[in-house]
Amino acid sequence: MSQNSLSTAPLLPGAPPHAGNLDDKALADWLNECLKRKRTVGYLHAGFVCKVVDCDDPSLILFPADPESKSKTALKKLARSNRLQRLELPQAVLTPTNVADSSWTFTPVASEDEIADIIDTRQEMLGRVSGRGPAITPKTAQKVWADAGGRCMFTGCAEDLSNIPLYSPPARVGYLAHIVASDPQGPRGCQQRSHPLSDNPGNIMLMCDAHHRLIDSFAPDVYDETTLVAMRQTHRDMVRGYMESMRFPRAKAITLHANLAYVPTCFHESEFIEAILATDRAMLPNVAHYVRRTSQRDDRNTPGFWPNYLREHENQIRELVTRFNSPNQSDTDELAIFPLHHNATMVLAGRIMGEARAIHVFQYQRDRRAWAWEKQAIPRPAGTFAVEGLSPDRTDEVLVTLELTAGMDEQAMPTELAPKIADGQVPWVRITTPNPSFDCIAHPKDLDQFTQVARRAINHIQDVMRVRKVHLIAISPASTVFRFGQMLQAGHHPPYTIYDRASREDKFVPAFSISGHEVSASDGAQSYRIAIR
């Protein structure tokens, strides 16, 4: 092979010990293996960007590398054996390139000092040695550490870094990472801003070693200044949220979430923290997720869906029953419920949880995409929610509809109920509002007003009309559906059949039947039951 070109000789078996991004140790191991096998290594650099290639490998795959002391020693060995070549390229060329161009011309590394100078220059650009902007002061380090809560600030990592010395130079160099490099030629560096920002806490992130290398050495083009600033602010805000929450009474966050109508239901824990904090409470660690449904399909119209649904979620439902039917020490904690699920599931969950404990129900605000109650919201005036159709006469069955999001379309009435409603065999009790909308529950007092109206309807149906079976259809915000379920006292309510539908174009069909002691589902061909007492 020529000293100046890339060979296409067959590759001996084996790949870098950590194929992909090579940190200092992984790179040193790979370089030593190349030396052992008498391979020629190409060292490509563009400022702080560095990649290596086995010149004897016909694939010419480039591996992002982060050389430091261990790999510097290995590179010197290769240089002494005349098996090290280098090539300097523009950063715009090297950064996105994953395979070396066979036409590239490499230059043999003439001495150990040459490779040492290249690596040392790179270390300066990365701010790992002196010769950059002002050093990070202990005061700045303390501020960054506090903003991070002692955890890696890279999104989703949060590795505990509290065992790293706060004031030692290695800690400041290795784990306090600059967003805009302190050296203008470093990652995200700027001739005008690098030095002024080098000791600015807002420009520094606490990071574990792996993520520090990722943003500076392996993917600096992916993690630009805007991305990292947002990442730092999000982490800082979460830490501040947790810290601030310590002074409030505790509340356990519980979700009832399902992907509905092909729309994923996914929320960050910080959204629950924000909502609970706004009520002057602190969120306890570990959000409890009950009857979580992540299926991307919405096949509620499929025959046998609801019996299969109960079968699939039986363990989760039993867990919910056990939690709320078996008092324990944690029952003194308040609960914060975040419901966004099938109506039948929310009624069932409300029925199981009941009203024995302090439960705060939140309503997802679609227009703001937030769970927190709007601080400027004004409660609806008295009389906004009303009930009609209550009768002093006894009856075996009754239809109850919650029509707060939209009015009930009689064309969507369940097939078996429609004729009975039309000729008056089954009374129709309606809980309504003059202007139905998704945002009709915008304040906790709106939910309280609904509760008063719904409780009056439930008590009248049970105590005056002496109904033996209730049909329930809800076209109403999730918080009201869950709250309605809460008011069904275990062992004291008639059986309720809850209806649901997959879309506005479909008729409502029976989902669950909830009696005083069990929940069941049946489609005629099959049925399934779960005890809830």
Short mmCIF file of C-alpha atoms in Angstrom, two decimals:
data_model
loop_
_atom_site.label_atom_id
_atom_site.label_comp_id
_atom_site.label_asym_id
_atom_site.label_seq_id
_atom_site.Cartn_x
_atom_site.Cartn_y
_atom_site.Cartn_z
CA MET A 1 0.00 0.00 0.00
CA SER A 2 1.17 3.47 -0.80
CA GLN A 3 1.91 5.72 2.16
CA ASN A 4 -0.18 8.44 0.55
CA SER A 5 -3.39 6.68 -0.48
CA LEU A 6 -6.11 4.43 0.93
CA SER A 7 -5.60 0.76 0.27
CA THR A 8 -8.37 -1.66 -0.65
CA ALA A 9 -6.66 -4.70 0.89
CA PRO A 10 -9.01 -7.25 2.51
CA LEU A 11 -10.08 -6.45 6.06
CA LEU A 12 -9.02 -8.86 8.76
CA PRO A 13 -11.96 -10.06 10.88
CA GLY A 14 -12.96 -7.71 13.65
CA ALA A 15 -14.35 -4.21 14.20
CA PRO A 16 -13.69 -1.47 16.71
CA PRO A 17 -14.43 -2.70 20.23
CA HIS A 18 -17.33 -0.23 20.37
CA ALA A 19 -18.34 0.18 16.74
CA GLY A 20 -19.65 3.70 16.44
CA ASN A 21 -18.53 6.54 18.70
CA LEU A 22 -15.11 5.83 20.21
CA ASP A 23 -14.27 7.46 23.53
CA ASP A 24 -10.67 7.65 24.71
CA LYS A 25 -10.41 4.09 26.06
CA ALA A 26 -12.37 2.45 23.22
CA LEU A 27 -10.25 4.33 20.68
CA ALA A 28 -7.01 3.32 22.41
CA ASP A 29 -8.08 -0.35 22.42
CA TRP A 30 -8.93 -0.22 18.72
CA LEU A 31 -5.67 1.55 17.80
CA ASN A 32 -3.62 -0.99 19.72
CA GLU A 33 -5.45 -3.80 17.94
CA CYS A 34 -4.71 -2.16 14.58
CA LEU A 35 -1.03 -1.93 15.53
CA LYS A 36 -1.01 -5.57 16.61
CA ARG A 37 -2.50 -6.60 13.25
CA LYS A 38 -0.18 -4.26 11.35
CA ARG A 39 -2.98 -2.15 9.98
CA THR A 40 -2.56 1.43 8.81
CA VAL A 41 -4.81 3.98 10.51
CA GLY A 42 -6.06 7.22 9.00
CA TYR A 43 -6.61 10.11 11.41
CA LEU A 44 -9.00 12.71 9.97
CA HIS A 45 -9.54 16.03 11.70
CA ALA A 46 -11.38 19.30 11.18
CA GLY A 47 -10.95 21.58 14.14
CA PHE A 48 -12.39 19.69 17.11
CA VAL A 49 -14.08 17.07 14.89
CA CYS A 50 -12.09 13.84 14.70
CA LYS A 51 -12.68 10.54 12.91
CA VAL A 52 -10.53 7.47 12.31
CA VAL A 53 -10.49 4.84 9.59
CA ASP A 54 -8.79 1.49 9.03
CA CYS A 55 -7.03 2.23 5.74
CA ASP A 56 -6.78 -1.50 5.01
CA ASP A 57 -10.52 -2.00 5.29
CA PRO A 58 -12.20 -1.78 1.86
CA SER A 59 -15.38 -0.38 3.45
CA LEU A 60 -13.42 2.72 4.61
CA ILE A 61 -15.94 3.33 7.39
CA LEU A 62 -15.21 6.41 9.49
CA PHE A 63 -15.60 6.19 13.27
CA PRO A 64 -16.15 9.39 15.29
CA ALA A 65 -13.43 9.56 17.93
CA ASP A 66 -12.60 11.54 21.05
CA PRO A 67 -8.85 11.10 21.58
CA GLU A 68 -7.27 11.98 24.91
CA SER A 69 -4.32 10.64 26.89
CA LYS A 70 -4.79 6.89 26.35
CA SER A 71 -5.39 7.13 22.62
CA LYS A 72 -2.62 9.73 22.26
CA THR A 73 -0.17 7.08 23.51
CA ALA A 74 -1.56 4.52 21.08
CA LEU A 75 -1.36 7.00 18.18
CA LYS A 76 2.29 7.70 19.02
CA LYS A 77 3.01 3.97 18.82
CA LEU A 78 1.41 3.83 15.39
CA ALA A 79 3.44 6.86 14.30
CA ARG A 80 6.69 5.18 15.43
CA SER A 81 5.72 2.13 13.36
CA ASN A 82 4.94 4.26 10.29
CA ARG A 83 1.31 3.11 10.42
CA LEU A 84 -0.38 6.43 11.05
CA GLN A 85 -1.55 8.87 8.39
CA ARG A 86 -3.58 12.03 8.74
CA LEU A 87 -5.81 14.26 6.70
CA GLU A 88 -7.22 17.66 7.57
CA LEU A 89 -10.56 18.50 5.96
CA PRO A 90 -13.05 21.33 6.17
CA GLN A 91 -15.46 20.79 9.03
CA ALA A 92 -18.43 20.99 6.68
CA VAL A 93 -16.99 18.03 4.76
CA LEU A 94 -15.88 15.79 7.62
CA THR A 95 -18.82 16.21 9.99
CA PRO A 96 -21.54 14.59 7.83
CA THR A 97 -19.25 12.03 6.17
CA ASN A 98 -19.41 8.39 7.31
CA VAL A 99 -17.25 6.74 4.64
CA ALA A 100 -13.85 7.92 3.48
CA ASP A 101 -13.43 8.91 -0.17
CA SER A 102 -10.88 6.56 -1.78
CA SER A 103 -9.48 9.53 -3.71
CA TRP A 104 -8.46 11.36 -0.54
CA THR A 105 -4.72 11.69 -0.08
CA PHE A 106 -3.38 11.09 3.40
CA THR A 107 -0.07 12.37 4.74
CA PRO A 108 2.14 10.11 6.87
CA VAL A 109 2.58 11.37 10.42
CA ALA A 110 6.26 12.18 10.60
CA SER A 111 6.75 12.19 14.36
CA GLU A 112 5.13 11.66 17.72
CA ASP A 113 5.24 15.41 18.35
CA GLU A 114 3.10 16.02 15.28
CA ILE A 115 0.21 13.88 16.56
CA ALA A 116 0.64 15.30 20.07
CA ASP A 117 0.28 18.84 18.73
CA ILE A 118 -2.86 17.94 16.79
CA ILE A 119 -4.53 16.38 19.84
CA ASP A 120 -3.43 19.14 22.20
CA THR A 121 -4.82 21.78 19.84
CA ARG A 122 -8.11 19.91 19.75
CA GLN A 123 -8.20 19.74 23.56
CA GLU A 124 -7.79 23.50 23.70
CA MET A 125 -10.69 23.99 21.30
CA LEU A 126 -12.84 21.78 23.51
CA GLY A 127 -11.92 23.79 26.59
CA ARG A 128 -10.23 20.85 28.30
CA VAL A 129 -6.96 22.64 28.93
CA SER A 130 -5.84 26.17 29.66
CA GLY A 131 -5.51 28.77 26.95
CA ARG A 132 -9.21 29.45 26.45
CA GLY A 133 -11.56 32.02 27.98
CA PRO A 134 -11.76 32.72 31.72
CA ALA A 135 -11.93 29.57 33.83
CA ILE A 136 -15.20 28.55 35.47
CA THR A 137 -15.18 30.01 38.95
CA PRO A 138 -16.39 28.10 42.05
CA LYS A 139 -19.35 30.48 42.30
CA THR A 140 -20.43 29.67 38.74
CA ALA A 141 -19.87 25.96 39.27
CA GLN A 142 -22.08 26.09 42.37
CA LYS A 143 -24.84 27.85 40.45
CA VAL A 144 -24.76 25.32 37.60
CA TRP A 145 -24.73 22.46 40.09
CA ALA A 146 -27.79 23.90 41.84
CA ASP A 147 -29.65 24.44 38.56
CA ALA A 148 -28.95 20.82 37.63
CA GLY A 149 -29.89 19.39 41.01
CA GLY A 150 -26.66 17.40 40.86
CA ARG A 151 -27.97 15.48 37.84
CA CYS A 152 -26.88 15.28 34.22
CA MET A 153 -28.87 17.92 32.34
CA PHE A 154 -29.05 15.97 29.08
CA THR A 155 -32.71 15.25 28.38
CA GLY A 156 -33.80 11.96 29.87
CA CYS A 157 -30.45 11.12 31.49
CA ALA A 158 -30.47 12.66 34.98
CA GLU A 159 -27.49 10.55 36.09
CA ASP A 160 -26.59 11.34 39.69
CA LEU A 161 -23.30 13.26 39.56
CA SER A 162 -23.20 14.24 43.23
CA ASN A 163 -20.12 12.06 43.77
CA ILE A 164 -18.01 14.26 41.46
CA PRO A 165 -15.87 16.85 43.29
CA LEU A 166 -17.44 20.25 42.77
CA TYR A 167 -14.39 22.52 42.77
CA SER A 168 -11.62 20.37 41.35
CA PRO A 169 -10.35 21.37 37.89
CA PRO A 170 -11.09 17.90 36.40
CA ALA A 171 -14.73 18.22 37.42
CA ARG A 172 -15.01 21.70 35.91
CA VAL A 173 -13.33 20.54 32.71
CA GLY A 174 -14.91 17.10 32.35
CA TYR A 175 -18.46 17.62 33.51
CA LEU A 176 -19.32 21.30 33.30
CA ALA A 177 -19.92 21.58 29.58
CA HIS A 178 -20.05 24.86 27.69
CA ILE A 179 -22.94 25.43 25.29
CA VAL A 180 -21.01 28.08 23.38
CA ALA A 181 -17.41 26.87 23.66
CA SER A 182 -15.00 28.99 25.67
CA ASP A 183 -12.64 28.75 22.67
CA PRO A 184 -14.03 30.45 19.54
CA GLN A 185 -12.90 27.45 17.47
CA GLY A 186 -14.59 24.92 19.75
CA PRO A 187 -18.08 23.40 19.48
CA ARG A 188 -20.64 26.14 18.86
CA GLY A 189 -17.81 28.64 19.38
CA CYS A 190 -18.13 32.30 18.42
CA GLN A 191 -15.40 34.88 18.01
CA GLN A 192 -17.47 37.56 19.72
CA ARG A 193 -19.24 35.52 22.42
CA SER A 194 -17.03 32.59 23.46
CA HIS A 195 -14.83 34.40 25.98
CA PRO A 196 -17.61 36.57 27.52
CA LEU A 197 -19.78 33.47 28.04
CA SER A 198 -17.06 31.17 29.36
CA ASP A 199 -17.96 31.81 33.03
CA ASN A 200 -21.68 32.48 32.54
CA PRO A 201 -23.83 29.87 34.40
CA GLY A 202 -26.53 30.02 31.74
CA ASN A 203 -23.98 28.89 29.14
CA ILE A 204 -22.83 25.88 31.14
CA MET A 205 -24.50 22.50 31.63
CA LEU A 206 -23.73 19.80 34.16
CA MET A 207 -23.34 16.58 32.19
CA CYS A 208 -22.18 13.03 32.62
CA ASP A 209 -19.03 12.10 30.75
CA ALA A 210 -20.86 10.23 27.98
CA HIS A 211 -23.20 13.09 27.11
CA HIS A 212 -20.45 15.67 27.42
CA ARG A 213 -18.55 13.74 24.73
CA LEU A 214 -21.70 13.34 22.66
CA ILE A 215 -22.47 17.05 22.34
CA ASP A 216 -18.85 18.14 21.89
CA SER A 217 -17.11 15.33 20.04
CA PHE A 218 -19.54 12.92 18.41
CA ALA A 219 -22.57 15.00 17.39
CA PRO A 220 -21.84 18.73 17.79
CA ASP A 221 -23.77 19.42 14.58
CA VAL A 222 -26.90 17.79 16.05
CA TYR A 223 -26.74 19.57 19.40
CA ASP A 224 -26.62 23.22 18.41
CA GLU A 225 -26.86 26.17 20.78
CA THR A 226 -30.65 26.50 20.55
CA THR A 227 -31.20 22.82 21.36
CA LEU A 228 -28.86 22.85 24.34
CA VAL A 229 -30.21 26.11 25.76
CA ALA A 230 -33.74 24.68 25.64
CA MET A 231 -32.50 21.43 27.18
CA ARG A 232 -30.81 23.30 30.02
CA GLN A 233 -33.83 25.48 30.69
CA THR A 234 -36.20 22.50 30.74
CA HIS A 235 -33.99 20.61 33.17
CA ARG A 236 -33.50 23.68 35.36
CA ASP A 237 -37.24 24.34 35.42
CA MET A 238 -37.97 20.74 36.37
CA VAL A 239 -35.42 20.87 39.19
CA ARG A 240 -36.85 24.16 40.40
CA GLY A 241 -40.33 22.71 40.22
CA TYR A 242 -39.36 19.76 42.38
CA MET A 243 -37.58 22.02 44.87
CA GLU A 244 -40.46 24.45 45.09
CA SER A 245 -42.93 21.63 45.56
CA MET A 246 -41.34 20.56 48.83
CA ARG A 247 -43.17 23.24 50.79
CA PHE A 248 -46.66 22.13 49.77
CA PRO A 249 -48.95 19.31 50.99
CA ARG A 250 -48.30 16.14 49.06
CA ALA A 251 -50.50 14.73 46.32
CA LYS A 252 -50.13 11.49 44.43
CA ALA A 253 -50.53 11.89 40.67
CA ILE A 254 -52.64 9.21 39.01
CA THR A 255 -53.26 9.00 35.28
CA LEU A 256 -56.03 7.27 33.37
CA HIS A 257 -54.76 7.62 29.82
CA ALA A 258 -55.47 5.93 26.51
CA ASN A 259 -54.62 6.69 22.91
CA LEU A 260 -57.94 7.88 21.51
CA ALA A 261 -59.02 8.15 17.88
CA TYR A 262 -55.48 7.35 16.71
CA VAL A 263 -54.06 10.25 18.71
CA PRO A 264 -51.31 9.27 21.20
CA THR A 265 -51.85 10.42 24.78
CA CYS A 266 -48.39 11.20 26.08
CA PHE A 267 -47.51 13.78 28.71
CA HIS A 268 -44.28 14.68 30.44
CA GLU A 269 -44.23 14.37 34.21
CA SER A 270 -43.40 18.06 34.45
CA GLU A 271 -46.91 18.86 33.15
CA PHE A 272 -48.46 17.07 36.11
CA ILE A 273 -46.04 18.80 38.45
CA GLU A 274 -47.07 22.18 37.04
CA ALA A 275 -50.76 21.41 37.39
CA ILE A 276 -50.44 20.20 40.97
CA LEU A 277 -48.14 23.03 41.98
CA ALA A 278 -50.71 25.51 40.75
CA THR A 279 -53.09 24.16 43.43
CA ASP A 280 -50.49 24.74 46.19
CA ARG A 281 -49.61 21.07 46.50
CA ALA A 282 -46.50 19.04 45.86
CA MET A 283 -46.43 16.02 43.60
CA LEU A 284 -45.12 12.86 45.19
CA PRO A 285 -42.49 10.94 43.17
CA ASN A 286 -43.50 8.23 40.72
CA VAL A 287 -46.72 8.95 38.86
CA ALA A 288 -49.14 6.01 39.08
CA HIS A 289 -50.51 4.97 35.69
CA TYR A 290 -53.68 2.88 35.82
CA VAL A 291 -55.36 1.03 32.93
CA ARG A 292 -52.88 2.60 30.51
CA ARG A 293 -53.80 1.82 26.93
CA THR A 294 -51.12 2.48 24.33
CA SER A 295 -52.57 0.69 21.29
CA GLN A 296 -52.39 2.89 18.19
CA ARG A 297 -55.55 1.26 16.84
CA ASP A 298 -59.05 2.38 17.78
CA ASP A 299 -61.05 -0.76 17.17
CA ARG A 300 -63.94 -0.19 19.58
CA ASN A 301 -66.32 -1.20 16.78
CA THR A 302 -64.74 -4.64 16.48
CA PRO A 303 -67.00 -7.47 17.74
CA GLY A 304 -65.89 -8.64 21.17
CA PHE A 305 -63.80 -5.52 21.85
CA TRP A 306 -65.15 -4.72 25.31
CA PRO A 307 -65.03 -8.28 26.78
CA ASN A 308 -61.51 -8.58 25.42
CA TYR A 309 -60.70 -5.13 26.81
CA LEU A 310 -61.66 -6.27 30.33
CA ARG A 311 -59.69 -9.47 29.90
CA GLU A 312 -56.63 -7.57 28.67
CA HIS A 313 -56.72 -5.02 31.51
CA GLU A 314 -57.95 -7.31 34.29
CA ASN A 315 -54.71 -7.16 36.28
CA GLN A 316 -54.60 -3.36 36.09
CA ILE A 317 -58.25 -3.07 37.15
CA ARG A 318 -57.66 -5.47 40.05
CA GLU A 319 -54.64 -3.43 41.05
CA LEU A 320 -56.85 -0.33 41.14
CA VAL A 321 -59.46 -2.17 43.21
CA THR A 322 -56.83 -3.43 45.64
CA ARG A 323 -55.32 0.02 46.01
CA PHE A 324 -58.62 1.68 46.91
CA ASN A 325 -60.39 -1.15 48.73
CA SER A 326 -57.46 -1.96 51.02
CA PRO A 327 -56.72 1.06 53.24
CA ASN A 328 -53.09 1.61 54.12
CA GLN A 329 -50.86 4.31 55.48
CA SER A 330 -50.58 6.15 52.13
CA ASP A 331 -54.34 6.72 52.12
CA THR A 332 -53.73 9.96 54.01
CA ASP A 333 -52.15 11.43 50.87
CA GLU A 334 -54.29 13.51 48.57
CA LEU A 335 -54.79 12.30 45.00
CA ALA A 336 -54.50 14.24 41.75
CA ILE A 337 -56.33 12.51 38.89
CA PHE A 338 -55.50 13.23 35.26
CA PRO A 339 -58.19 11.45 33.20
CA LEU A 340 -58.19 11.12 29.41
CA HIS A 341 -59.55 7.69 28.53
CA HIS A 342 -62.54 5.80 27.19
CA ASN A 343 -65.70 6.99 28.94
CA ALA A 344 -66.45 3.52 30.27
CA THR A 345 -63.01 3.25 31.86
CA MET A 346 -63.26 6.68 33.48
CA VAL A 347 -66.66 5.92 34.98
CA LEU A 348 -65.34 2.59 36.28
CA ALA A 349 -62.21 4.18 37.75
CA GLY A 350 -64.28 6.91 39.42
CA ARG A 351 -66.63 4.27 40.85
CA ILE A 352 -63.68 2.29 42.29
CA MET A 353 -61.87 5.32 43.76
CA GLY A 354 -65.02 6.86 45.20
CA GLU A 355 -65.17 9.99 47.33
CA ALA A 356 -63.74 8.76 50.63
CA ARG A 357 -60.40 10.51 50.07
CA ALA A 358 -59.34 13.98 48.99
CA ILE A 359 -59.26 13.66 45.22
CA HIS A 360 -58.49 16.57 42.93
CA VAL A 361 -59.63 15.97 39.36
CA PHE A 362 -57.95 17.88 36.54
CA GLN A 363 -59.31 18.69 33.10
CA TYR A 364 -56.97 18.73 30.09
CA GLN A 365 -57.27 22.14 28.43
CA ARG A 366 -57.03 21.44 24.71
CA ASP A 367 -56.60 25.03 23.59
CA ARG A 368 -53.60 25.54 25.91
CA ARG A 369 -52.44 21.91 25.77
CA ALA A 370 -52.03 21.94 29.52
CA TRP A 371 -53.39 20.18 32.60
CA ALA A 372 -52.91 23.18 34.89
CA TRP A 373 -56.03 25.23 35.51
CA GLU A 374 -55.85 28.61 33.82
CA LYS A 375 -55.06 31.17 36.54
CA GLN A 376 -57.14 33.87 34.86
CA ALA A 377 -60.18 31.65 34.28
CA ILE A 378 -63.44 32.88 35.80
CA PRO A 379 -65.89 30.28 37.16
CA ARG A 380 -69.09 29.79 35.20
CA PRO A 381 -72.12 31.57 36.69
CA ALA A 382 -74.63 29.57 38.73
CA GLY A 383 -77.09 27.72 36.54
CA THR A 384 -74.59 27.02 33.76
CA PHE A 385 -75.23 23.30 34.23
CA ALA A 386 -78.77 21.99 34.59
CA VAL A 387 -80.67 18.72 34.69
CA GLU A 388 -83.94 18.03 32.91
CA GLY A 389 -86.21 15.03 32.68
CA LEU A 390 -86.37 14.09 36.36
CA SER A 391 -89.73 12.52 37.15
CA PRO A 392 -91.55 11.81 40.42
CA ASP A 393 -92.74 8.48 38.97
CA ARG A 394 -91.07 5.17 39.54
CA THR A 395 -89.57 3.42 36.51
CA ASP A 396 -87.47 0.37 35.78
CA GLU A 397 -85.02 1.99 33.38
CA VAL A 398 -83.73 5.45 32.60
CA LEU A 399 -81.31 6.98 30.10
CA VAL A 400 -78.91 9.58 31.51
CA THR A 401 -76.88 11.70 29.10
CA LEU A 402 -74.12 14.15 29.94
CA GLU A 403 -74.26 16.72 27.12
CA LEU A 404 -71.62 19.29 27.97
CA THR A 405 -69.25 18.96 25.02
CA ALA A 406 -72.01 18.59 22.44
CA GLY A 407 -75.71 17.82 22.31
CA MET A 408 -76.94 14.26 21.92
CA ASP A 409 -77.58 13.31 18.30
CA GLU A 410 -80.61 11.06 18.42
CA GLN A 411 -79.39 9.32 15.28
CA ALA A 412 -76.50 8.03 17.39
CA MET A 413 -78.83 6.60 20.06
CA PRO A 414 -78.10 2.93 20.86
CA THR A 415 -80.15 0.68 18.62
CA GLU A 416 -81.92 -1.12 21.46
CA LEU A 417 -82.74 2.13 23.28
CA ALA A 418 -83.87 4.37 20.43
CA PRO A 419 -87.46 3.07 20.08
CA LYS A 420 -87.97 2.99 23.86
CA ILE A 421 -86.86 6.60 24.15
CA ALA A 422 -88.96 7.64 21.16
CA ASP A 423 -92.23 6.26 22.60
CA GLY A 424 -91.47 7.28 26.18
CA GLN A 425 -91.03 3.80 27.64
CA VAL A 426 -87.65 4.84 29.04
CA PRO A 427 -87.39 8.34 30.58
CA TRP A 428 -84.50 10.49 29.39
CA VAL A 429 -82.61 12.53 32.00
CA ARG A 430 -80.25 15.08 30.49
CA ILE A 431 -77.48 17.08 32.16
CA THR A 432 -76.83 20.01 29.84
CA THR A 433 -75.31 23.45 29.42
CA PRO A 434 -76.57 26.26 27.14
CA ASN A 435 -73.35 26.39 25.11
CA PRO A 436 -71.73 22.93 24.91
CA SER A 437 -68.00 23.03 24.21
CA PHE A 438 -64.72 21.28 24.99
CA ASP A 439 -63.73 24.08 27.37
CA CYS A 440 -66.93 24.18 29.44
CA ILE A 441 -64.90 22.98 32.45
CA ALA A 442 -62.21 25.66 32.72
CA HIS A 443 -62.09 26.19 36.49
CA PRO A 444 -62.27 23.81 39.49
CA LYS A 445 -65.50 25.51 40.55
CA ASP A 446 -67.03 24.60 37.18
CA LEU A 447 -66.42 20.97 38.05
CA ASP A 448 -67.90 21.56 41.51
CA GLN A 449 -71.04 23.07 39.96
CA PHE A 450 -71.40 20.08 37.65
CA THR A 451 -70.96 17.76 40.62
CA GLN A 452 -73.84 19.38 42.50
CA VAL A 453 -76.16 19.03 39.51
CA ALA A 454 -75.11 15.44 38.74
CA ARG A 455 -75.42 14.39 42.39
CA ARG A 456 -78.97 15.73 42.48
CA ALA A 457 -79.79 13.69 39.37
CA ILE A 458 -78.17 10.51 40.71
CA ASN A 459 -79.93 10.78 44.08
CA HIS A 460 -83.30 11.51 42.46
CA ILE A 461 -82.98 8.55 40.08
CA GLN A 462 -82.05 6.27 42.95
CA ASP A 463 -84.30 7.52 45.77
CA VAL A 464 -87.37 8.89 43.98
CA MET A 465 -87.64 7.11 40.65
CA ARG A 466 -86.32 3.87 42.20
CA VAL A 467 -84.70 2.92 38.90
CA ARG A 468 -83.47 -0.65 38.52
CA LYS A 469 -81.16 0.01 35.55
CA VAL A 470 -79.44 3.15 34.27
CA HIS A 471 -78.12 3.67 30.74
CA LEU A 472 -75.34 6.29 30.67
CA ILE A 473 -74.03 8.15 27.61
CA ALA A 474 -71.41 10.85 28.14
CA ILE A 475 -70.59 13.53 25.58
CA SER A 476 -68.74 15.50 28.15
CA PRO A 477 -65.25 16.54 29.35
CA ALA A 478 -63.21 13.73 30.88
CA SER A 479 -63.17 15.31 34.34
CA THR A 480 -66.99 15.23 34.51
CA VAL A 481 -67.16 11.61 33.37
CA PHE A 482 -64.70 10.52 36.05
CA ARG A 483 -66.45 12.64 38.68
CA PHE A 484 -69.82 11.10 37.75
CA GLY A 485 -68.33 7.67 38.41
CA GLN A 486 -67.08 8.82 41.82
CA MET A 487 -70.64 9.59 42.91
CA LEU A 488 -71.82 6.00 42.35
CA GLN A 489 -71.61 4.67 45.89
CA ALA A 490 -70.42 1.09 46.07
CA GLY A 491 -73.28 -1.29 46.90
CA HIS A 492 -75.94 1.45 46.78
CA HIS A 493 -76.46 2.23 43.11
CA PRO A 494 -78.50 0.37 40.49
CA PRO A 495 -76.60 -1.31 37.64
CA TYR A 496 -75.23 1.19 35.12
CA THR A 497 -74.61 0.35 31.48
CA ILE A 498 -72.00 2.69 30.04
CA TYR A 499 -72.04 3.33 26.28
CA ASP A 500 -69.19 4.37 24.00
CA ARG A 501 -68.42 4.82 20.33
CA ALA A 502 -65.29 5.01 18.19
CA SER A 503 -66.23 8.15 16.26
CA ARG A 504 -69.01 10.68 15.74
CA GLU A 505 -70.21 8.72 12.73
CA ASP A 506 -70.97 5.65 14.86
CA LYS A 507 -73.87 4.78 17.10
CA PHE A 508 -73.27 4.35 20.80
CA VAL A 509 -72.88 0.71 21.84
CA PRO A 510 -72.79 -0.92 25.29
CA ALA A 511 -69.28 -1.02 26.78
CA PHE A 512 -69.37 -1.87 30.50
CA SER A 513 -72.12 -2.77 32.92
CA ILE A 514 -71.24 -1.73 36.47
CA SER A 515 -73.21 -3.21 39.37
CA GLY A 516 -72.66 -2.88 43.09
CA HIS A 517 -70.00 -5.58 43.06
CA GLU A 518 -68.66 -6.19 39.54
CA VAL A 519 -67.95 -4.80 36.10
CA SER A 520 -68.85 -6.85 33.06
CA ALA A 521 -68.88 -6.63 29.29
CA SER A 522 -70.74 -8.75 26.76
CA ASP A 523 -71.36 -8.74 23.03
CA GLY A 524 -73.83 -11.63 23.01
CA ALA A 525 -71.26 -14.18 21.92
CA GLN A 526 -68.88 -13.73 24.85
CA SER A 527 -68.75 -11.97 28.19
CA TYR A 528 -66.23 -11.17 30.90
CA ARG A 529 -66.60 -10.13 34.55
CA ILE A 530 -64.30 -8.67 37.18
CA ALA A 531 -65.19 -8.23 40.85
CA ILE A 532 -64.71 -4.65 42.05
CA ARG A 533 -65.45 -5.07 45.76
#
